[in-house]
Each structure stands twice: as structure tokens, then as C-alpha cells.
């Protein structure tokens, strides 16, 4: 299947087939002409000015006034740019100094007790204290925003929470936009999603359900809505992405109540309820019946079933439909003709149809035109925030005035799509032939674990409770300086390699002295565990300015997985072999697994994810083979993203876990029985993927456990996990040095669940963010703890 037909197939549906060309007929005079909008926009500015201003403020180099001025300037520029592109309505209130969910907590007065004094003393400093913590005061917990790589601050609520309305930020930003002459639509996190994202505050019973606070929260939303109307808002967007997850009947009832009450308000703007990231499912009929004035729906990818679902419930008579046909979270150009087909069908389903992105553009970089180092033949396939805005405007024009008014754009788009579909980058016959030829035997190891472990024990000769680390050692300033110098041309490759080898010597010698059993080279050459491999695999693109907010002032530049993946040369063999040449103890080879390579990149949308994962797995499989051939007896394939990539709806999870675990096994199953495969994941909650962890068929798994008091060990035991495991005993997220005694206690707890011959001793995760001083003592203590416990068995 070519990429264009794949994209068309994913969007086609029975209802649109008969209307495929009707988009060329302008809409009738009676109905409003389709408008254009986006659901939200990146906040950082073209040069990440916001990051600089906020961090400068934290360091005392930027005053509060200067920070506010920078922020206002960025909002002004964003709106102007959107309006200049031809957008009819701009979003406001989606700007944030740190996080929009935290802004919502401020808006409804849900300030945790421990932060109240700080917020009262200085709202801005108190805000940052909630986000980042202060001396002895913990910040709010942070977690992933649905299945994106954006992280929000989790609201903390309890039965005693008293909500109070503070609409100041929303009102001020709306006024700014109106004063500049824009048609503006404030964006709020909806009340149901806000409560569903919250968790019980510290000290509140764990089974407390924040959604029980709905009746208390709605009057606060009513007040904010009234204030926004008074300030001139015609429409307000209420984001309810939590509705695309599986919801209980009780939650759907709460949803119905929420919008019945808000809809019944007399003093309010028109309400647009937005959902995105997946299909609405059971929540769709609830929202269709609710007395709100419009819905914004996602019509991209798997969410495009929203179209048939909407038709099935009779559409949105009398209401506004904001049609998210431009994918707000990938980096690829839209198939404009296919979108026009979808839109033409939608015209028959609502009174007013506007064209939009599927979700906020927060999740994509700003402007692909800034990527001057990329081959222009590749840039034409890319659409970042700016290009997506243009696509929305083009589609609205084509829909409203006829496709002939955008004929040139459509022709260019067709050519761009064709160039992508037929490119040697997206179609590498050798890669495709190999992928098709994968057999069952390729994804299965020759011997079962019970037999392999005997062979591995003979080869490795490890003591019981062997000690190891997760891979990285501290990334020192010298390493970062050397990398910067290499990039700037001040240091040549040879000089840089020398610097890396020196670091490896130090890391290996430390581990030998500390008495660790399975050593690592320390990953000094890796800036980032995905980017390092992406830069070495054909089919991946790197951007220079493609920054996307991860959380607060942290931005990442995800690589773009654009084409068929192959490995022109070994990627890690030289560093691993060098480390092994320095010691008689086994050195563990370290790779990033296929699922994580996908999860932390922008992936192609022209073939199933499972196929892309398989290509990455095949490239990594060659790396595993080369490591083994070079004498590596232990190879770790990290999959920290396995769980976070779980589809939002339970029904979609088995298929995902199937291809994900198969890709891991394809990466690792080609080795000899006496080569030991490790994997690593860093989270303490994975009850829902235990089966999948077993399906990986790794010999050893290391997991995060120190903070959760070894709960994972119990979970593994309860699931009868049959292989070796290293629940972390050293919390690497804190600079604190754990004592040998406390790690001994943790190992004792672990031993209640995992027998000694299958228990490994290791930290929770890699050490790259820590300092050498803490790492040294912590690892010495870790080895001491292992020895103490071993002593009990001999
Ligand atoms: N091997 C990687 C490291 O040690 C693993 C990082 C991770 O799990 N996120 O840094
Ligand atoms: Zn980790």
C-alpha cells in the first residue's frame, strides 16, 4: 500500500464515499462560511524566549515585570502570526508560565495547604513553588498528559477542598487579544477532565474520588464563564480529553450533569467542548445531547471513527462543529484532498463547521521552514505548527469557497505527498524484504529461560545477588563541554573519542574497585538514549529547532522517524569492546529498545506502528549480533517507554502489546543461549503490563522500586514472574546517599518475593543526572548491602 492510499484509507468511511467531490460546491448562503481555528499553540517563542525568561527569573536575573512583558510579547506574536496566516479565531488562555493544568488549579483555587502561604505572599513565586517545590515543601506530582510527551502537574484534592474562582489570568489574556483586534476564544481545561486528572491530596484516603467534588467545582466554572463573557468572550473552549479514555457509567453521568448545569447558565459565553487524542466513544452521545453550543472533535488517525459515530447519532443539528482534520501532534503534511472529503461529509452533520487542528499544537515544533539544514526534498513532507495553521486556513477556504480557490495548494500538496510516498527514504526495498521475511523462529530464543540460565551461569560465574548498574554514569561538565566543542569544530573526532575513552577508563576502574559484578561503560558518549541511536540509523532525521515542551522550562527535540530504518554501521560495539578490554568482569552492552525509539520520536504516519517497530528491531538485532560477536556476554535493551505508550483505551492495548513485545524479542532473540539479555523499565506501577513483561522473554529485568518499598517485587511474585529481576534499591531521583543498612533492608523485603538465585542488586535507573560524589558512596554502599545479604546464604 502506498502512503497516500494508506492515509486515504484511514480516513475513508462509508458516509464520505458518496460526497467525495461535493467539497468543490460552495456552502449554501444560509449557513455560515466555514471558519478556521486551532485548539491551542506552543508557548515558548521562536527562540525559546519563554524558557530563558522563566529560568532567568528563577535565578534572579530577570524581574517579574520583565518576565510578564516577555510573556505578553510572546502571546502577541503568536496571535498576530495566527491571524496573519488567515485564521479566523485565535485561542487565548492556553499560554502558561509552566503548565496549563497548574493554571487551572490556580483558577479554581485548588492550592495545596503546604503552598498556600507562599501563594498568598507572592502569587508568581507561589506558582513556581507548586511547580518545582521549595525548601522542604514538595512540588505537585508531575505526570504525562495522556499519551503525549508533555507532563502536567497533578491537582491534589480532598473532601475538604474548597474551590474559589480566580479568573484573572483568563480574563487578562482574553482582553489582550481583543484589544489587538482578534476574534478570541478562551481555552479552559474542562471541569470533568480536571477532576479526572486529579489525585487525593497527601493525607487523604487513597480511594477518595475527586470527581465527587463536581458539584462544588461547577459554580466556580460558572463564575469564570460569567467573567469571560463580561470581558467579551463570545465562545469558550472547554477541553475534555479525558473523555477519550474508557469511562464508567457514573463518570458519563457526571459528564452529563456538568454540561447540563453549565449549559443552563444564563450569563455565559457559547460553550465549545473539545476532545482529542482518540475517539469519543460512549461520551459522544452524552455530549451531543448536552445543552452546549458546539463540539470540537478529532478526525485524524484512529479518531476518525468519530465521523461515523457522529453520523450514527444524527450529527449536531443546531450546533457548531470544530473539525480537527489536521493532526495536531505529528509532524507530517496533511492529505488536503482527503481532509476536504471528510469535511464535505461533516458539512451535512452540523449547522456550522469550522476547520481546526485535532488538538493543541503544543505537541509540535513551531516552524519547519527554520530547518535549513534539512534537505528541502524532506522539508516538504513536514508540517510544524506554522504549516499546520496554513493547512487549516487552506482547508477552510477550499470548503467554503470551492476547491478551485485552493487548486494550486492542492496540486502542490499532491506532489509533496507523492514525493514522500515514492521516496527512496520511505521505501527501502532491502529493509522491506527483510521485514516481510521475519519468521516465528526469529522472535523466539532457541532455549527456554530455565535452560539458558544454566548456560549463562556457567559462562558468567556470578555470585548470588549479583550487582550491576542501569547503564549511565554521571554526565560531567567536561563531557558536555567536549560534545559542544566537537559540534563547534573546536575538537576533532579523535580528540573527542580520546575524551570518551578516558571517561570509560575511569568508570570501569571505579566499578572494579567498588566491587560491582556486571560492569557498564557508562554511556559517556550519549547525550540522550534515543537521539544517540537516531543519529546513527538511516531513516531518522534530526531537527535543529524542533523544540517541544516536555514540562515547565524543559524542552526536547524529538528525532523524526521519517523513513525505512537501517543501520549503516555498528553503533555501540567500539565503546563496549573498549570497556571490556579493560577488565575481566563482564561488561554489559547497552541499547535503547524499539518501542522506546518510537515513543520518544515523531513517527511516520504512513504505515502501522508495528511495522515501523519491526524495522527498528531488525536494525537493533544486528547491533546485538555484533556486540555478541565482539565478546559481549550481557546485553541490556532498555524499554522505559513500554508502559507509557499503552493506548488510551483498553480495547486497543492487546494489539499494541503484541507488536511491542514482538519487536523486543526480534531485537534480542537472535543471541546464543549463554548470552544474557537484560531489560530495564523505570516506573513502579506496571501491574497492567506484567504479562507483556513476561512476553519479552528477557533473562533479567531491572525496575524502579526504591521509593515504593519494593512493591514491584510482590507484583512480580504474584504474577509468578519466572526469570531474574533487580528491583532498584537506590533512588536515583534524589541526591541523597542511601546507607548500606537501608539497602540491606530493601533487599530483605525483595527476598520475601524473589528467591536469592533470581535477585539482582541495582539502582532504580541510570546515574547520568547525578554527581560523582554521591554515586561513588551510594554504589559502594550498594555492594556492601549485597555482600551482607549474600553472607546470610553461605
Ligand atoms: N541505560 C539508560 C541509562 O542508564 C536507561 C535510562 C532510562 O531508563 N531512562 O541512562
Ligand atoms: Zn530507568
Coordinates of N, CA, C and O and ligand atoms in Angstrom, one line a residue, residues 680 682 764-765, ligand 2:
X680 N 15.3 -3.0 31.0 CA 15.1 -2.1 32.1 C 13.9 -1.2 31.8 O 13.7 -0.8 30.7
X682 N 11.6 2.1 34.0 CA 11.7 2.8 35.2 C 10.3 3.4 35.6 O 10.0 4.5 35.4
X764 N 17.7 2.2 40.8 CA 16.4 2.3 40.1 C 16.5 2.6 38.6 O 15.7 2.2 37.8
X765 N 17.6 3.4 38.3 CA 17.7 3.9 36.9 C 19.1 4.3 36.7 O 20.0 4.1 37.5
Ligands
LIG2 ZN1 15.3 3.9 34.0

